Amino acid sequence: MSKSEIPYKINLSESELPKAWYNVRADMKTDHRPILHPGTLKPVTLEDLSPVFCTELAKQELNATDAYVEIPFEIREFYKMYRPSPLVRAYCLEKELKTPAKIYYKFEGGNTSGSHKLNSSIAQAYYAKAQGLKGVTTETGAGQWGTALSMACGYFGLDCRVYMVKVSYQQKPYRKGVMETYGATIIPSPSDTTEVGRKILAEHPDTTGSLGCAISEAVEYAVTHEGYRYVLGSVLNQVLMHQSIIGLEAKAAMEKYGEYPDIVIGCAGGGSNLGGLMAPFMEDRLKGRHAPYFIAVEPASCPSMTRGKFMYDFCDTGKVTPLAKMYTLGATYIPSPNHAGGLRYHGMSPILSQLYHDGYLDEARAVEQTKVFEAATLFARVEGTLPAPESSHAIRVAIDEALKCRETGEQKTILFGLSGTGYFDISAYMSYKEGTMTDHIPTDEELEEGFKGIPSLPGIQ
Ligand SMILES: *Cc1c(COP(=O)(O)O)cnc(C)c1O
């Protein structure tokens, strides 16, 4: 098929939308090590998880056998309002780079939440509603997840309590405004609504909060209030499965034109958008079929896969959550304050971690934020869309791979995930433009400090 026959945007019709999510865990050669209860250090059971998570979501979390899980009708109905998300052929970027490579991106930033997170929040809210719960609690830092969850809860008529890190609450009043429009209650964390919050406030009255503290508050509220459960927007197996909708759509759309990627690239914070984009292509790899080369991109200032340790660690700074075997910088690791580009999580999805450890996820690459914003700015100018800083990590590597093709003359097909829009990150763009943005690559000594916080767990690690 000649180049001009592939349109700028390849869309699926409603009838072609996926009807089941893909659970890559069911096909993995080695399952990831079980998640451990922080008190007993035994693998968590459905009984352990049920007071914290909705029952159906707890089952999905533990499901290592069903490769395809039907998407309930109500969720498919909601998906239809904003899906399929566009799969775009980046003709203008290709031309700008003078590359023979074909570049495609899957854009998840077109919904009001501004990112892929809505794909999972709507599923999680649906199961909470179906269980007859009153509401859900969560934490949010920058606000993307809180916004996506507020939208989903507004749709299903669920109470939504978002513990928002106090500094973000103060600095991002518009995020709060959006969440409140959808009916959510936003509580600056630490707060006096929970025991852990009151304790922290008594010890540090002037603290501006942390994600770890907000998680502890959200979990405490959920387990101490009848009819509430806690939900999370990344890292978990269930979230990766919900996000497989991204890859399933992308693969089906490319197939319509006889296209198949040679390289699949995604940014990785907790691993959900990359996990979702690569899922059906990873199925090809795991089943021994022709498959792409996979690249995970992370910030040089928070390099969990490229420089972290593959060990059991807590999922939160407050150490109230279970332990997961994953690539981690240590739960106390906090990226340098000049880091504006998102993807600040200290760990990584256990599924992605295992796939990387076993060599199925081929490569992790760390990039510096000024290089990321350079790519973001170029992309915005030639392709029109203002990308989220997180997504721009993937753009950076897609551009680098396309430039390699210019050197070698190879006509590779590159697919990357454009996980969100940059509308809420204008201050980071301004700092890049003004030249005040800097890079920070942690020294080995700095990383050692974080590693010290990883529990030793004799006989388990
Ligand atoms: C939250 C977020 C990410 C990082 O989370 P993953 O779970 O790694 O996908 C990436 N991009 C955007 C736009 C986000 O909002």
PDB file of C-alpha atoms in Angstrom, residues 102-330:
ATOM      1  CA  LYS A 102       6.563   5.737   9.598  1.00  0.00           C
ATOM      2  CA  ILE A 103       5.437   7.224  12.890  1.00  0.00           C
ATOM      3  CA  TYR A 104       2.060   6.592  14.516  1.00  0.00           C
ATOM      4  CA  TYR A 105       0.747   7.792  17.840  1.00  0.00           C
ATOM      5  CA  LYS A 106      -2.296   6.861  19.876  1.00  0.00           C
ATOM      6  CA  PHE A 107      -3.703   9.988  21.531  1.00  0.00           C
ATOM      7  CA  GLU A 108      -5.460   9.518  24.883  1.00  0.00           C
ATOM      8  CA  GLY A 109      -5.688  13.195  25.857  1.00  0.00           C
ATOM      9  CA  GLY A 110      -8.902  14.086  24.043  1.00  0.00           C
ATOM     10  CA  ASN A 111     -11.286  13.543  26.957  1.00  0.00           C
ATOM     11  CA  THR A 112     -11.868  16.175  29.682  1.00  0.00           C
ATOM     12  CA  SER A 113      -9.634  14.412  32.228  1.00  0.00           C
ATOM     13  CA  GLY A 114      -6.849  14.935  29.686  1.00  0.00           C
ATOM     14  CA  SER A 115      -5.317  11.480  29.869  1.00  0.00           C
ATOM     15  CA  HIS A 116      -5.745   7.719  29.557  1.00  0.00           C
ATOM     16  CA  LYS A 117      -6.672   7.469  33.253  1.00  0.00           C
ATOM     17  CA  LEU A 118     -10.384   7.715  32.448  1.00  0.00           C
ATOM     18  CA  ASN A 119     -10.196   4.241  30.829  1.00  0.00           C
ATOM     19  CA  SER A 120      -9.623   2.681  34.244  1.00  0.00           C
ATOM     20  CA  SER A 121     -11.516   5.118  36.488  1.00  0.00           C
ATOM     21  CA  ILE A 122     -14.768   4.434  34.634  1.00  0.00           C
ATOM     22  CA  ALA A 123     -14.248   0.687  35.069  1.00  0.00           C
ATOM     23  CA  GLN A 124     -13.440   1.025  38.762  1.00  0.00           C
ATOM     24  CA  ALA A 125     -16.454   3.278  39.411  1.00  0.00           C
ATOM     25  CA  TYR A 126     -18.690   0.836  37.551  1.00  0.00           C
ATOM     26  CA  TYR A 127     -17.678  -2.110  39.763  1.00  0.00           C
ATOM     27  CA  ALA A 128     -18.094   0.005  42.914  1.00  0.00           C
ATOM     28  CA  LYS A 129     -21.597   0.953  41.825  1.00  0.00           C
ATOM     29  CA  ALA A 130     -22.456  -2.621  40.850  1.00  0.00           C
ATOM     30  CA  GLN A 131     -21.428  -3.754  44.347  1.00  0.00           C
ATOM     31  CA  GLY A 132     -23.880  -1.237  45.840  1.00  0.00           C
ATOM     32  CA  LEU A 133     -21.171   0.893  47.453  1.00  0.00           C
ATOM     33  CA  LYS A 134     -21.726   4.510  48.454  1.00  0.00           C
ATOM     34  CA  GLY A 135     -18.419   5.855  47.314  1.00  0.00           C
ATOM     35  CA  VAL A 136     -14.697   5.575  46.721  1.00  0.00           C
ATOM     36  CA  THR A 137     -11.615   7.346  48.029  1.00  0.00           C
ATOM     37  CA  THR A 138      -8.295   8.023  46.381  1.00  0.00           C
ATOM     38  CA  GLU A 139      -5.288  10.300  46.435  1.00  0.00           C
ATOM     39  CA  THR A 140      -4.094  12.637  43.744  1.00  0.00           C
ATOM     40  CA  GLY A 141      -0.910  14.597  43.253  1.00  0.00           C
ATOM     41  CA  ALA A 142      -0.966  16.653  40.089  1.00  0.00           C
ATOM     42  CA  GLY A 143      -4.661  15.931  39.683  1.00  0.00           C
ATOM     43  CA  GLN A 144      -5.059  13.842  36.499  1.00  0.00           C
ATOM     44  CA  TRP A 145      -6.199  10.727  38.305  1.00  0.00           C
ATOM     45  CA  GLY A 146      -8.471  12.661  40.675  1.00  0.00           C
ATOM     46  CA  THR A 147     -10.112  14.340  37.698  1.00  0.00           C
ATOM     47  CA  ALA A 148     -10.620  11.071  35.837  1.00  0.00           C
ATOM     48  CA  LEU A 149     -12.133   9.450  38.924  1.00  0.00           C
ATOM     49  CA  SER A 150     -14.407  12.445  39.586  1.00  0.00           C
ATOM     50  CA  MET A 151     -15.789  12.187  36.058  1.00  0.00           C
ATOM     51  CA  ALA A 152     -16.433   8.462  36.446  1.00  0.00           C
ATOM     52  CA  CYS A 153     -18.101   8.840  39.856  1.00  0.00           C
ATOM     53  CA  GLY A 154     -20.198  11.742  38.591  1.00  0.00           C
ATOM     54  CA  TYR A 155     -21.443   9.500  35.777  1.00  0.00           C
ATOM     55  CA  PHE A 156     -22.399   6.594  38.043  1.00  0.00           C
ATOM     56  CA  GLY A 157     -23.666   8.741  40.946  1.00  0.00           C
ATOM     57  CA  LEU A 158     -20.996   7.658  43.449  1.00  0.00           C
ATOM     58  CA  ASP A 159     -19.513   9.726  46.234  1.00  0.00           C
ATOM     59  CA  CYS A 160     -15.874  10.534  45.420  1.00  0.00           C
ATOM     60  CA  ARG A 161     -13.403  11.679  48.088  1.00  0.00           C
ATOM     61  CA  VAL A 162     -10.062  12.815  46.753  1.00  0.00           C
ATOM     62  CA  TYR A 163      -7.162  13.423  49.131  1.00  0.00           C
ATOM     63  CA  MET A 164      -5.071  15.959  47.266  1.00  0.00           C
ATOM     64  CA  VAL A 165      -1.490  16.667  48.327  1.00  0.00           C
ATOM     65  CA  LYS A 166      -1.759  20.073  50.032  1.00  0.00           C
ATOM     66  CA  VAL A 167       0.865  21.791  47.904  1.00  0.00           C
ATOM     67  CA  SER A 168      -0.965  20.765  44.699  1.00  0.00           C
ATOM     68  CA  TYR A 169      -4.277  21.795  46.256  1.00  0.00           C
ATOM     69  CA  GLN A 170      -2.846  25.264  46.792  1.00  0.00           C
ATOM     70  CA  GLN A 171      -1.033  25.501  43.459  1.00  0.00           C
ATOM     71  CA  LYS A 172      -3.663  23.957  41.181  1.00  0.00           C
ATOM     72  CA  PRO A 173      -7.029  25.514  42.081  1.00  0.00           C
ATOM     73  CA  TYR A 174      -8.389  24.814  38.599  1.00  0.00           C
ATOM     74  CA  ARG A 175      -7.901  21.074  38.988  1.00  0.00           C
ATOM     75  CA  LYS A 176      -9.933  21.272  42.198  1.00  0.00           C
ATOM     76  CA  GLY A 177     -12.559  23.311  40.381  1.00  0.00           C
ATOM     77  CA  VAL A 178     -12.935  20.664  37.662  1.00  0.00           C
ATOM     78  CA  MET A 179     -13.220  17.818  40.173  1.00  0.00           C
ATOM     79  CA  GLU A 180     -15.832  19.713  42.184  1.00  0.00           C
ATOM     80  CA  THR A 181     -17.831  20.370  39.042  1.00  0.00           C
ATOM     81  CA  TYR A 182     -18.171  16.594  38.700  1.00  0.00           C
ATOM     82  CA  GLY A 183     -19.358  16.398  42.320  1.00  0.00           C
ATOM     83  CA  ALA A 184     -16.205  15.189  44.080  1.00  0.00           C
ATOM     84  CA  THR A 185     -15.095  16.283  47.552  1.00  0.00           C
ATOM     85  CA  ILE A 186     -11.478  17.429  47.592  1.00  0.00           C
ATOM     86  CA  ILE A 187      -9.599  17.322  50.887  1.00  0.00           C
ATOM     87  CA  PRO A 188      -6.142  18.888  51.170  1.00  0.00           C
ATOM     88  CA  SER A 189      -3.838  16.287  52.712  1.00  0.00           C
ATOM     89  CA  PRO A 190      -2.776  15.987  55.503  1.00  0.00           C
ATOM     90  CA  SER A 191      -6.214  16.713  56.934  1.00  0.00           C
ATOM     91  CA  ASP A 192      -8.053  16.363  60.236  1.00  0.00           C
ATOM     92  CA  THR A 193     -10.499  13.855  58.687  1.00  0.00           C
ATOM     93  CA  THR A 194      -8.311  10.828  59.498  1.00  0.00           C
ATOM     94  CA  GLU A 195      -6.205   9.605  62.384  1.00  0.00           C
ATOM     95  CA  VAL A 196      -3.030   9.440  60.285  1.00  0.00           C
ATOM     96  CA  GLY A 197      -3.684  12.968  59.004  1.00  0.00           C
ATOM     97  CA  ARG A 198      -4.234  14.352  62.510  1.00  0.00           C
ATOM     98  CA  LYS A 199      -1.060  12.675  63.716  1.00  0.00           C
ATOM     99  CA  ILE A 200       1.030  14.145  60.906  1.00  0.00           C
ATOM    100  CA  LEU A 201      -0.508  17.603  61.427  1.00  0.00           C
ATOM    101  CA  ALA A 202       0.296  17.465  65.135  1.00  0.00           C
ATOM    102  CA  GLU A 203       3.921  16.569  64.395  1.00  0.00           C
ATOM    103  CA  HIS A 204       4.401  18.827  61.367  1.00  0.00           C
ATOM    104  CA  PRO A 205       1.745  21.592  61.397  1.00  0.00           C
ATOM    105  CA  ASP A 206       3.296  23.370  58.375  1.00  0.00           C
ATOM    106  CA  THR A 207       3.769  20.362  56.091  1.00  0.00           C
ATOM    107  CA  THR A 208       2.597  20.707  52.494  1.00  0.00           C
ATOM    108  CA  GLY A 209       1.860  16.987  52.309  1.00  0.00           C
ATOM    109  CA  SER A 210       3.073  14.087  50.200  1.00  0.00           C
ATOM    110  CA  LEU A 211       1.555  11.415  48.001  1.00  0.00           C
ATOM    111  CA  GLY A 212       2.425   8.784  50.600  1.00  0.00           C
ATOM    112  CA  CYS A 213       0.477  10.632  53.273  1.00  0.00           C
ATOM    113  CA  ALA A 214      -2.507  11.179  50.955  1.00  0.00           C
ATOM    114  CA  ILE A 215      -2.587   7.431  50.163  1.00  0.00           C
ATOM    115  CA  SER A 216      -2.577   6.587  53.871  1.00  0.00           C
ATOM    116  CA  GLU A 217      -5.483   8.993  54.474  1.00  0.00           C
ATOM    117  CA  ALA A 218      -7.541   7.699  51.543  1.00  0.00           C
ATOM    118  CA  VAL A 219      -7.047   4.065  52.607  1.00  0.00           C
ATOM    119  CA  GLU A 220      -7.912   4.849  56.234  1.00  0.00           C
ATOM    120  CA  TYR A 221     -11.109   6.668  55.303  1.00  0.00           C
ATOM    121  CA  ALA A 222     -12.200   3.798  53.058  1.00  0.00           C
ATOM    122  CA  VAL A 223     -11.634   1.025  55.593  1.00  0.00           C
ATOM    123  CA  THR A 224     -13.246   2.937  58.471  1.00  0.00           C
ATOM    124  CA  HIS A 225     -16.405   4.014  56.615  1.00  0.00           C
ATOM    125  CA  GLU A 226     -19.221   1.664  55.709  1.00  0.00           C
ATOM    126  CA  GLY A 227     -19.802   1.431  51.949  1.00  0.00           C
ATOM    127  CA  TYR A 228     -16.467   2.939  50.871  1.00  0.00           C
ATOM    128  CA  ARG A 229     -13.522   1.399  49.058  1.00  0.00           C
ATOM    129  CA  TYR A 230     -10.144   2.703  47.930  1.00  0.00           C
ATOM    130  CA  VAL A 231      -9.156   2.947  44.251  1.00  0.00           C
ATOM    131  CA  LEU A 232      -5.831   3.549  42.503  1.00  0.00           C
ATOM    132  CA  GLY A 233      -4.999   4.866  39.033  1.00  0.00           C
ATOM    133  CA  SER A 234      -1.796   3.041  38.027  1.00  0.00           C
ATOM    134  CA  VAL A 235       0.657   0.243  38.930  1.00  0.00           C
ATOM    135  CA  LEU A 236      -2.015  -2.393  39.723  1.00  0.00           C
ATOM    136  CA  ASN A 237      -2.707  -5.393  37.481  1.00  0.00           C
ATOM    137  CA  GLN A 238      -6.376  -4.428  37.123  1.00  0.00           C
ATOM    138  CA  VAL A 239      -5.389  -0.956  35.872  1.00  0.00           C
ATOM    139  CA  LEU A 240      -3.027  -2.400  33.258  1.00  0.00           C
ATOM    140  CA  MET A 241      -5.803  -4.682  32.082  1.00  0.00           C
ATOM    141  CA  HIS A 242      -8.325  -1.814  31.735  1.00  0.00           C
ATOM    142  CA  GLN A 243      -5.718   0.163  29.802  1.00  0.00           C
ATOM    143  CA  SER A 244      -5.298  -2.679  27.289  1.00  0.00           C
ATOM    144  CA  ILE A 245      -8.155  -0.966  25.441  1.00  0.00           C
ATOM    145  CA  ILE A 246      -5.467   1.446  24.125  1.00  0.00           C
ATOM    146  CA  GLY A 247      -3.370  -1.263  22.503  1.00  0.00           C
ATOM    147  CA  LEU A 248      -6.305  -3.357  21.307  1.00  0.00           C
ATOM    148  CA  GLU A 249      -7.732  -0.369  19.430  1.00  0.00           C
ATOM    149  CA  ALA A 250      -4.338   0.636  18.048  1.00  0.00           C
ATOM    150  CA  LYS A 251      -3.595  -2.862  16.792  1.00  0.00           C
ATOM    151  CA  ALA A 252      -7.000  -3.274  15.156  1.00  0.00           C
ATOM    152  CA  ALA A 253      -6.755   0.136  13.505  1.00  0.00           C
ATOM    153  CA  MET A 254      -3.276  -0.539  12.102  1.00  0.00           C
ATOM    154  CA  GLU A 255      -4.359  -3.941  10.825  1.00  0.00           C
ATOM    155  CA  LYS A 256      -6.975  -2.233   8.663  1.00  0.00           C
ATOM    156  CA  TYR A 257      -4.111  -0.851   6.587  1.00  0.00           C
ATOM    157  CA  GLY A 258      -1.832  -3.836   6.799  1.00  0.00           C
ATOM    158  CA  GLU A 259       0.415  -2.029   9.244  1.00  0.00           C
ATOM    159  CA  TYR A 260       2.265  -3.520  12.202  1.00  0.00           C
ATOM    160  CA  PRO A 261       4.786  -1.689  14.411  1.00  0.00           C
ATOM    161  CA  ASP A 262       8.482  -2.552  14.496  1.00  0.00           C
ATOM    162  CA  ILE A 263       8.907  -0.488  17.669  1.00  0.00           C
ATOM    163  CA  VAL A 264       6.384   0.310  20.421  1.00  0.00           C
ATOM    164  CA  ILE A 265       7.291   3.153  22.784  1.00  0.00           C
ATOM    165  CA  GLY A 266       5.568   4.471  25.892  1.00  0.00           C
ATOM    166  CA  CYS A 267       6.364   6.594  28.909  1.00  0.00           C
ATOM    167  CA  ALA A 268       6.320   4.749  32.204  1.00  0.00           C
ATOM    168  CA  GLY A 269       5.429   6.217  35.581  1.00  0.00           C
ATOM    169  CA  GLY A 270       3.564   3.361  37.231  1.00  0.00           C
ATOM    170  CA  GLY A 271       3.402   1.562  33.878  1.00  0.00           C
ATOM    171  CA  SER A 272      -0.284   1.651  32.995  1.00  0.00           C
ATOM    172  CA  ASN A 273      -0.371   3.489  29.668  1.00  0.00           C
ATOM    173  CA  LEU A 274       2.644   1.618  28.308  1.00  0.00           C
ATOM    174  CA  GLY A 275       1.316  -1.656  29.693  1.00  0.00           C
ATOM    175  CA  GLY A 276      -1.995  -0.992  27.961  1.00  0.00           C
ATOM    176  CA  LEU A 277      -0.513   0.078  24.636  1.00  0.00           C
ATOM    177  CA  MET A 278       1.853  -2.841  24.355  1.00  0.00           C
ATOM    178  CA  ALA A 279      -0.474  -5.543  25.750  1.00  0.00           C
ATOM    179  CA  PRO A 280      -1.819  -7.109  22.517  1.00  0.00           C
ATOM    180  CA  PHE A 281       1.594  -6.837  20.844  1.00  0.00           C
ATOM    181  CA  MET A 282       3.136  -8.497  23.887  1.00  0.00           C
ATOM    182  CA  GLU A 283       0.625 -11.286  23.375  1.00  0.00           C
ATOM    183  CA  ASP A 284       2.265 -11.836  19.973  1.00  0.00           C
ATOM    184  CA  ARG A 285       5.689 -11.915  21.609  1.00  0.00           C
ATOM    185  CA  LEU A 286       4.644 -14.305  24.357  1.00  0.00           C
ATOM    186  CA  LYS A 287       3.075 -16.646  21.813  1.00  0.00           C
ATOM    187  CA  GLY A 288       6.209 -16.692  19.687  1.00  0.00           C
ATOM    188  CA  ARG A 289       4.753 -14.701  16.794  1.00  0.00           C
ATOM    189  CA  HIS A 290       6.337 -11.761  15.010  1.00  0.00           C
ATOM    190  CA  ALA A 291       6.389  -8.881  17.512  1.00  0.00           C
ATOM    191  CA  PRO A 292       7.747  -5.359  17.933  1.00  0.00           C
ATOM    192  CA  TYR A 293      10.709  -4.124  19.958  1.00  0.00           C
ATOM    193  CA  PHE A 294       9.363  -2.531  23.165  1.00  0.00           C
ATOM    194  CA  ILE A 295      10.844   0.556  24.832  1.00  0.00           C
ATOM    195  CA  ALA A 296       9.786   2.018  28.200  1.00  0.00           C
ATOM    196  CA  VAL A 297      10.838   5.629  28.734  1.00  0.00           C
ATOM    197  CA  GLU A 298      11.360   7.166  32.143  1.00  0.00           C
ATOM    198  CA  PRO A 299      12.783  10.422  33.504  1.00  0.00           C
ATOM    199  CA  ALA A 300      16.508  10.478  34.275  1.00  0.00           C
ATOM    200  CA  SER A 301      15.571  12.033  37.628  1.00  0.00           C
ATOM    201  CA  CYS A 302      13.343   9.087  38.640  1.00  0.00           C
ATOM    202  CA  PRO A 303      14.998   6.090  36.931  1.00  0.00           C
ATOM    203  CA  SER A 304      13.272   3.113  38.534  1.00  0.00           C
ATOM    204  CA  MET A 305      13.790   0.638  35.668  1.00  0.00           C
ATOM    205  CA  THR A 306      17.189   1.762  34.408  1.00  0.00           C
ATOM    206  CA  ARG A 307      18.841   2.199  37.803  1.00  0.00           C
ATOM    207  CA  GLY A 308      16.454   0.734  40.381  1.00  0.00           C
ATOM    208  CA  LYS A 309      16.504  -2.648  42.103  1.00  0.00           C
ATOM    209  CA  PHE A 310      14.180  -5.564  41.309  1.00  0.00           C
ATOM    210  CA  MET A 311      13.021  -6.247  44.867  1.00  0.00           C
ATOM    211  CA  TYR A 312      10.010  -6.449  47.118  1.00  0.00           C
ATOM    212  CA  ASP A 313       9.129  -2.951  48.316  1.00  0.00           C
ATOM    213  CA  PHE A 314       6.224  -0.959  49.661  1.00  0.00           C
ATOM    214  CA  CYS A 315       3.997   0.677  47.073  1.00  0.00           C
ATOM    215  CA  ASP A 316       3.701   3.929  49.038  1.00  0.00           C
ATOM    216  CA  THR A 317       5.918   6.246  51.031  1.00  0.00           C
ATOM    217  CA  GLY A 318       3.764   5.754  54.131  1.00  0.00           C
ATOM    218  CA  LYS A 319       4.376   1.956  54.042  1.00  0.00           C
ATOM    219  CA  VAL A 320       0.710   1.066  54.668  1.00  0.00           C
ATOM    220  CA  THR A 321       0.190  -0.756  51.365  1.00  0.00           C
ATOM    221  CA  PRO A 322       1.204  -4.326  50.452  1.00  0.00           C
ATOM    222  CA  LEU A 323       4.666  -5.174  49.175  1.00  0.00           C
ATOM    223  CA  ALA A 324       5.233  -5.800  45.496  1.00  0.00           C
ATOM    224  CA  LYS A 325       8.216  -7.299  43.710  1.00  0.00           C
ATOM    225  CA  MET A 326       9.121  -4.583  41.254  1.00  0.00           C
ATOM    226  CA  TYR A 327      11.825  -2.243  40.001  1.00  0.00           C
ATOM    227  CA  THR A 328      12.079   0.352  42.743  1.00  0.00           C
ATOM    228  CA  LEU A 329      14.156   3.272  43.925  1.00  0.00           C
ATOM    229  CA  GLY A 330      12.872   2.753  47.476  1.00  0.00           C
TER     230      GLY A 330
END
